[in-house]
Amino acid sequence: MNSKEIIEQYNSAVVCSYGRLDLALECASGAQGTDADGRSYIDFGSGIGTNSLGYADSEWADAVSGQAHKLQHVSNYYYNSTAAEFAARLTEMTGTDKLFFGNSGAEANECAIKIARKRSFDKYGDAGRTTIITLVNSFHGRTITTLSATGQEHFHNYFFPFTPGFKYVEANNIEALREAIDPTVCAIMFEFIQGEGGVNVLDQAFVDEIFALAAAHDLATISDEVQTGVGRTGRLLAAEHFGVKPDIVTLAKGLGGGLPIGVCLTRGEYADVLTPGTHGSTFGGNPVVCAGGLVVLRRLSDPAFMAELGKKAEYFKQSLEALPRVKSVSGLGLMLGAELDGIAAGDVMKKALDEGLLVLMAKAKLRCLPPLTITYEQIDAGMAILSGILRKEE
Ligand SMILES: *Cc1c(COP(=O)(O)O)cnc(C)c1O
């Protein structure tokens, strides 16, 4: 089937909950893909930050297919060595104590919210100490509760009633954060860099204030690193840039190298809040996904890989800053947003697709989340396409 036929068949059978572009990718390798009509594309989006090692990394694909041939699923009645090794390795690498396995970012955040509220209930026996402060322009997922947690009014629609108990504070507004603390608050949840919200980096002073207030009022700190985690910002966790250790950290997108996984990492007393019967997920800890995730973790534990990632990220950022019509670039590592002058990011995204480049947007910015394995040649090729589009519009 050609792209047009695939798109028609898909749309005839799948609910229309996304605004899609007309591209049907057929196969890909590294940061380069080919569509069903044989056209090729450079990838600056990595499936929204999921294909951390690029498409079809051979070590990753071997690990995944090897595990599928051996044992694909056991359920959470039982144990398996691949999930055990993955969990041990990830908690060790992140300096956390224990994790819960789910399948997506929203599921990881649901778990974080449950742990924060149960810990508050267990400790204070007070059903009223339940409020979680989140930030304006945050994004935490699409379930009813994570939509509630998301501090963007346009998501709080249609699906009433939403889960109560969330309060939104403007990012980097220390005064507003202080004022939001009251006896009903049990946790503060935030992204170090708001991804969907426009690649907005939190100020060090604001992050410090979150942790000072949390210490003073015994609040849980929850960092949603679903997008920023797993090497995306040049470090395993974005928290490392800020020198803080949240009680609860959620990871998802890049963790499985392109397979569905979401984990909720916990420290200290938060590691023992959930008890048998209080939470679960059928596919959580799936061995095939964990086998892929282990390859991602192995790659990120290699100092040479991380050093190269840092250099490449710097090169990527400089290249983006040098483009015509780029007013400013925000973000860290390979999570970058470009503010454009006089042209809509959505138009650039569509034109880029026509010219053979996959790129994302976030609010008014053009957003780049390339695979961590992208080559300098691929960065140059993608930037040349963007440069051509932006120059033409001048
Ligand atoms: C993508 C994202 C989510 C939601 O993840 P899903 O896997 O789509 O449920 C949550 N938080 C952040 C910061 C994200 O970027």
Coordinates of C-alpha atoms and ligand atoms in Angstrom, one line a residue:
M1 CA 0.0 0.0 0.0
N2 CA 1.2 3.5 -0.6
S3 CA 1.1 6.3 2.0
K4 CA -2.3 7.6 0.9
E5 CA -3.9 4.2 1.1
I6 CA -2.4 3.5 4.5
I7 CA -3.7 6.8 5.9
E8 CA -7.2 6.2 4.5
Q9 CA -7.3 2.7 6.0
Y10 CA -6.0 3.9 9.3
N11 CA -8.5 6.8 9.6
S12 CA -11.4 4.6 8.6
A13 CA -10.7 2.4 11.6
V14 CA -9.1 4.5 14.3
V15 CA -10.8 7.3 16.3
C16 CA -9.6 10.7 15.4
S17 CA -8.1 11.9 18.7
Y18 CA -4.9 13.4 17.1
G19 CA -4.0 16.1 14.7
R20 CA -1.8 14.1 12.4
L21 CA 0.6 14.8 9.5
D22 CA 0.4 12.9 6.3
L23 CA 3.3 10.6 6.8
A24 CA 3.3 6.7 7.0
L25 CA 6.8 5.6 8.0
E26 CA 7.6 2.1 6.8
C27 CA 11.1 1.4 8.0
A28 CA 14.0 3.3 9.6
S29 CA 17.4 3.1 11.0
G30 CA 19.2 5.4 13.4
A31 CA 17.9 9.0 12.8
Q32 CA 16.7 8.3 9.3
G33 CA 13.4 6.9 8.1
T34 CA 11.7 5.9 4.9
D35 CA 8.0 6.3 4.2
A36 CA 5.7 3.9 2.3
D37 CA 6.4 5.8 -1.0
G38 CA 10.1 5.5 -0.6
R39 CA 10.8 9.1 0.5
S40 CA 13.4 9.5 3.2
Y41 CA 13.4 11.7 6.3
I42 CA 15.9 12.9 8.9
D43 CA 14.5 12.5 12.4
F44 CA 14.6 15.4 14.9
G45 CA 11.7 14.0 17.0
S46 CA 12.5 10.4 17.8
G47 CA 8.8 9.5 18.2
I48 CA 8.5 12.3 20.8
G49 CA 11.6 11.4 22.6
T50 CA 10.9 7.7 22.8
N51 CA 13.4 6.2 20.4
S52 CA 16.4 7.2 22.5
L53 CA 18.8 5.0 20.6
G54 CA 17.3 5.9 17.3
Y55 CA 15.3 3.5 15.1
A56 CA 16.2 -0.2 15.1
D57 CA 19.5 0.0 17.0
S58 CA 20.9 -3.4 16.4
E59 CA 21.9 -4.3 20.0
W60 CA 18.5 -3.1 21.2
A61 CA 16.6 -5.1 18.5
D62 CA 18.7 -8.2 19.3
A63 CA 17.9 -7.9 23.0
V64 CA 14.2 -7.4 22.4
S65 CA 13.8 -10.2 19.9
G66 CA 16.0 -12.5 22.0
Q67 CA 13.8 -12.0 25.0
A68 CA 10.6 -12.5 22.9
H69 CA 11.9 -15.8 21.8
K70 CA 12.7 -16.7 25.4
L71 CA 9.9 -15.4 27.6
Q72 CA 7.5 -12.5 26.7
H73 CA 5.4 -12.1 29.8
V74 CA 4.9 -13.6 33.3
S75 CA 2.2 -11.4 35.1
N76 CA 2.9 -9.9 38.4
Y77 CA 2.0 -13.1 40.3
Y78 CA 5.6 -14.2 39.4
Y79 CA 9.1 -12.9 39.0
N80 CA 11.6 -12.8 36.1
S81 CA 15.3 -12.1 35.9
T82 CA 15.1 -9.4 33.1
A83 CA 12.8 -7.2 35.1
A84 CA 14.7 -7.8 38.3
E85 CA 18.0 -6.8 36.6
F86 CA 16.5 -3.7 34.9
A87 CA 14.9 -2.5 38.2
A88 CA 18.2 -3.1 40.2
R89 CA 20.2 -1.3 37.6
L90 CA 17.9 1.7 37.1
T91 CA 17.4 2.3 40.9
E92 CA 21.2 2.1 41.3
M93 CA 21.9 4.4 38.4
T94 CA 19.4 7.0 39.7
G95 CA 20.3 6.7 43.3
T96 CA 16.7 5.7 44.2
D97 CA 15.5 2.8 46.4
K98 CA 12.6 1.1 44.7
L99 CA 10.4 1.5 41.6
F100 CA 6.9 0.6 40.4
F101 CA 6.5 -0.7 36.8
G102 CA 3.8 0.7 34.5
N103 CA 3.5 1.2 30.8
S104 CA 3.3 5.0 30.1
G105 CA 4.1 8.4 31.5
A106 CA 0.5 9.0 32.7
E107 CA 0.6 5.7 34.5
A108 CA 3.9 6.5 36.2
N109 CA 2.4 9.8 37.3
E110 CA -0.8 8.2 38.6
C111 CA 1.4 6.0 40.7
A112 CA 3.4 9.0 42.0
I113 CA 0.2 10.8 42.9
K114 CA -1.1 7.7 44.7
I115 CA 2.1 7.3 46.7
A116 CA 2.2 10.9 47.7
R117 CA -1.4 10.9 48.9
K118 CA -1.1 7.5 50.7
R119 CA 2.1 8.5 52.4
S120 CA 0.3 11.6 53.7
F121 CA -2.7 9.6 54.8
D122 CA -0.6 6.9 56.5
K123 CA 1.5 9.5 58.3
Y124 CA -1.1 12.2 59.2
G125 CA -4.3 10.0 59.2
D126 CA -5.9 13.1 57.7
A127 CA -8.1 12.6 54.6
G128 CA -7.9 16.4 54.0
R129 CA -4.1 16.6 53.5
T130 CA -4.3 15.7 49.8
T131 CA -3.6 18.7 47.7
I132 CA -0.8 18.5 45.1
I133 CA 0.7 21.7 43.8
T134 CA 1.6 21.5 40.1
L135 CA 2.8 24.2 37.7
V136 CA 0.9 26.3 35.2
N137 CA 1.8 25.0 31.6
S138 CA 2.8 21.6 33.0
F139 CA 1.8 18.4 31.2
H140 CA 1.4 15.2 33.2
G141 CA -0.7 12.9 31.0
R142 CA -4.2 12.1 29.6
T143 CA -6.0 10.1 32.3
I144 CA -8.6 12.0 34.2
T145 CA -6.3 12.5 37.2
T146 CA -3.1 13.4 35.3
L147 CA -5.2 15.8 33.2
S148 CA -6.3 17.4 36.6
A149 CA -2.6 17.6 37.5
T150 CA -1.8 19.3 34.2
G151 CA -1.9 23.0 34.8
Q152 CA -3.4 24.1 31.5
E153 CA -7.1 25.2 31.4
H154 CA -7.8 23.9 27.9
F155 CA -7.2 20.3 29.1
H156 CA -9.9 20.7 31.8
N157 CA -12.8 20.3 29.5
Y158 CA -15.5 17.8 28.3
F159 CA -14.6 15.0 30.7
F160 CA -16.1 16.3 34.0
P161 CA -15.8 15.6 36.8
F162 CA -12.0 15.8 37.1
T163 CA -10.1 14.5 40.1
P164 CA -10.1 17.2 42.8
G165 CA -7.0 18.2 44.8
F166 CA -4.7 20.0 42.5
K167 CA -3.6 23.6 42.7
Y168 CA -1.6 25.4 40.0
V169 CA 1.3 27.8 40.5
E170 CA 3.1 29.8 37.9
A171 CA 6.5 28.3 37.1
N172 CA 9.5 30.3 38.5
N173 CA 7.1 32.4 40.7
I174 CA 8.6 31.9 44.1
E175 CA 6.1 34.2 45.9
A176 CA 3.1 32.4 44.3
L177 CA 4.6 29.0 45.4
R178 CA 5.0 30.2 49.0
E179 CA 1.4 31.5 49.0
A180 CA 0.0 28.2 47.7
I181 CA 1.3 26.2 50.7
D182 CA -1.5 25.5 53.2
P183 CA -2.4 22.6 55.6
T184 CA -4.1 20.7 52.8
V185 CA -1.0 20.4 50.7
C186 CA 0.9 17.1 50.6
A187 CA 3.1 17.3 47.6
I188 CA 4.7 19.5 44.9
M189 CA 4.9 18.0 41.4
F190 CA 6.9 19.6 38.5
E191 CA 8.9 19.1 35.4
F192 CA 12.5 20.5 35.5
I193 CA 11.9 21.5 31.9
Q194 CA 8.3 21.8 30.8
G195 CA 8.2 19.8 27.5
E196 CA 4.7 20.1 26.1
G197 CA 4.4 23.5 27.8
G198 CA 7.0 25.1 25.6
V199 CA 10.5 23.8 26.6
N200 CA 10.6 26.1 29.7
V201 CA 13.5 25.5 32.1
L202 CA 12.9 26.0 35.8
D203 CA 15.2 28.5 37.5
Q204 CA 17.6 27.1 40.1
A205 CA 16.2 29.4 42.7
F206 CA 12.7 28.2 42.1
V207 CA 13.8 24.5 42.3
D208 CA 15.6 25.3 45.5
E209 CA 12.5 26.9 46.9
I210 CA 10.4 23.8 46.1
F211 CA 12.8 21.7 48.1
A212 CA 13.1 24.2 51.0
L213 CA 9.3 24.4 51.3
A214 CA 8.9 20.6 51.0
A215 CA 11.4 20.1 53.8
A216 CA 9.8 22.7 56.0
H217 CA 6.2 21.3 55.5
D218 CA 7.0 17.6 55.1
L219 CA 5.7 17.6 51.5
A220 CA 6.6 15.0 48.8
T221 CA 8.7 16.3 45.9
I222 CA 7.6 14.6 42.7
S223 CA 9.6 15.3 39.5
D224 CA 8.0 14.3 36.3
E225 CA 11.0 13.3 34.2
V226 CA 8.9 11.4 31.6
Q227 CA 10.4 13.7 28.9
T228 CA 13.5 15.1 30.6
G229 CA 14.8 11.8 31.9
V230 CA 17.0 9.0 30.4
G231 CA 19.8 11.1 29.0
R232 CA 17.5 13.5 27.2
T233 CA 19.1 16.6 28.8
G234 CA 22.6 15.2 28.7
R235 CA 22.4 13.6 32.1
L236 CA 20.6 10.4 33.2
L237 CA 18.1 12.6 35.1
A238 CA 17.5 16.4 34.7
A239 CA 17.6 16.6 38.5
E240 CA 21.4 16.2 38.3
H241 CA 21.6 19.6 36.7
F242 CA 19.9 21.2 39.7
G243 CA 21.6 19.2 42.4
V244 CA 18.4 17.9 44.0
K245 CA 17.0 14.5 44.9
P246 CA 13.2 14.4 44.6
D247 CA 11.3 11.8 46.8
I248 CA 9.6 10.5 43.7
V249 CA 10.7 10.6 40.0
T250 CA 8.7 9.4 37.0
L251 CA 10.3 8.2 33.8
A252 CA 8.8 6.9 30.6
K253 CA 9.3 8.1 27.0
G254 CA 12.9 7.2 26.2
L255 CA 13.3 4.5 28.8
G256 CA 12.3 1.5 26.7
G257 CA 14.1 2.7 23.6
G258 CA 10.7 2.9 21.8
L259 CA 8.7 0.3 23.7
P260 CA 6.0 1.2 26.2
I261 CA 7.2 1.5 29.8
G262 CA 6.7 4.0 32.6
V263 CA 8.3 3.8 36.0
C264 CA 7.8 5.6 39.3
L265 CA 11.0 5.7 41.2
T266 CA 11.0 6.3 45.0
R267 CA 13.4 7.2 47.8
G268 CA 13.5 6.6 51.5
E269 CA 10.1 6.2 53.2
Y270 CA 8.3 6.7 49.9
A271 CA 9.7 3.3 48.7
D272 CA 7.5 1.4 51.2
V273 CA 4.2 3.3 50.9
L274 CA 2.5 0.9 48.5
T275 CA 1.6 -2.5 50.0
P276 CA 0.2 -5.6 48.4
G277 CA -3.2 -4.9 46.8
T278 CA -2.8 -1.1 46.7
H279 CA -1.6 -0.7 43.1
G280 CA -0.9 -2.8 40.0
S281 CA -0.6 -3.0 36.2
T282 CA -1.0 -6.1 34.2
F283 CA 1.9 -5.5 31.8
G284 CA 4.1 -3.7 34.3
G285 CA 7.7 -5.0 34.2
N286 CA 7.2 -6.8 30.9
P287 CA 10.4 -8.7 30.2
V288 CA 10.6 -7.8 26.4
V289 CA 10.3 -4.1 27.3
C290 CA 12.8 -4.5 30.1
A291 CA 15.3 -6.2 27.8
G292 CA 15.1 -3.2 25.5
G293 CA 15.4 -0.9 28.5
L294 CA 18.5 -2.7 29.7
V295 CA 20.3 -1.8 26.5
V296 CA 19.3 1.8 26.9
L297 CA 20.6 1.8 30.5
R298 CA 23.9 0.1 29.4
R299 CA 24.5 2.7 26.7
L300 CA 23.8 5.5 29.2
S301 CA 26.3 4.1 31.7
D302 CA 29.1 4.4 29.2
P303 CA 31.0 7.6 30.0
A304 CA 32.2 7.8 26.4
F305 CA 28.6 7.8 25.2
M306 CA 27.6 10.5 27.7
A307 CA 30.6 12.6 26.8
E308 CA 29.8 12.4 23.1
L309 CA 26.1 13.2 23.9
G310 CA 27.2 16.4 25.6
K311 CA 29.3 17.5 22.6
K312 CA 26.6 16.7 20.1
A313 CA 24.0 18.5 22.2
E314 CA 26.2 21.6 22.2
Y315 CA 26.7 21.4 18.5
F316 CA 22.9 20.9 17.9
K317 CA 22.1 23.9 20.1
Q318 CA 24.6 26.1 18.3
S319 CA 23.4 25.0 14.9
L320 CA 19.8 25.8 15.9
E321 CA 20.8 29.3 17.3
A322 CA 22.5 30.1 14.0
L323 CA 19.4 29.5 11.9
P324 CA 17.6 32.5 10.3
R325 CA 14.5 33.7 12.2
V326 CA 15.5 31.9 15.4
K327 CA 15.2 34.4 18.2
S328 CA 16.2 32.2 21.1
V329 CA 16.8 28.6 22.0
S330 CA 15.7 27.1 25.4
G331 CA 16.3 23.7 26.9
L332 CA 19.1 21.4 27.9
G333 CA 21.0 18.6 26.1
L334 CA 19.0 17.3 23.2
M335 CA 15.7 18.7 24.5
L336 CA 15.6 22.1 22.7
G337 CA 12.9 24.6 21.8
A338 CA 13.5 27.4 19.3
E339 CA 11.5 30.6 19.5
L340 CA 10.8 31.8 15.9
D341 CA 10.4 35.3 14.6
G342 CA 7.4 35.9 12.4
I343 CA 6.6 32.4 11.3
A344 CA 4.4 29.8 13.1
A345 CA 6.2 26.7 14.4
G346 CA 3.3 24.6 13.0
D347 CA 4.0 25.9 9.5
V348 CA 7.7 25.1 9.8
M349 CA 6.9 21.6 11.0
K350 CA 4.6 20.9 8.0
K351 CA 7.1 22.4 5.5
A352 CA 9.9 20.4 7.1
L353 CA 8.0 17.2 6.5
D354 CA 7.6 18.1 2.8
E355 CA 11.4 18.6 2.6
G356 CA 12.3 15.4 4.5
L357 CA 12.7 16.4 8.1
L358 CA 10.6 15.3 11.1
V359 CA 10.5 17.9 13.8
L360 CA 8.1 18.7 16.7
M361 CA 6.5 21.8 18.2
A362 CA 5.6 22.8 21.8
K363 CA 3.3 25.8 22.2
A364 CA 4.8 28.5 19.9
K365 CA 8.2 26.9 19.7
L366 CA 9.8 24.5 17.3
R367 CA 10.8 21.5 19.5
C368 CA 13.7 19.1 18.8
L369 CA 14.1 15.8 20.6
P370 CA 16.4 13.9 18.2
P371 CA 17.6 10.4 19.0
L372 CA 20.6 10.5 21.4
T373 CA 22.5 8.6 18.8
I374 CA 22.0 11.1 15.9
T375 CA 25.2 11.8 13.9
Y376 CA 26.8 15.1 13.1
E377 CA 26.0 14.6 9.4
Q378 CA 22.4 14.0 10.2
I379 CA 22.3 17.1 12.4
D380 CA 23.8 19.1 9.5
A381 CA 21.3 17.6 7.0
G382 CA 18.3 18.5 9.2
M383 CA 19.6 22.0 9.9
A384 CA 20.1 22.6 6.2
I385 CA 16.5 21.8 5.6
L386 CA 15.3 24.1 8.4
S387 CA 17.7 26.8 7.2
G388 CA 16.2 26.6 3.7
I389 CA 12.6 26.9 5.0
L390 CA 13.3 29.8 7.3
R391 CA 15.4 31.7 4.8
K392 CA 12.8 31.4 2.2
E393 CA 10.3 33.0 4.6
E394 CA 12.5 36.0 5.3
Ligands
LIG1 C1 4.6 12.7 27.4 C2 4.5 13.1 28.8 C3 3.6 12.5 29.8 C4 2.6 11.5 29.3 O1 3.2 10.3 28.9 P1 2.3 9.2 28.2 O2 3.3 8.1 28.0 O3 1.8 9.8 26.9 O4 1.2 8.8 29.1 C5 3.7 12.9 31.1 N1 4.5 13.9 31.5 C6 5.4 14.5 30.6 C7 6.4 15.5 31.2 C8 5.4 14.1 29.3 O5 6.3 14.7 28.5

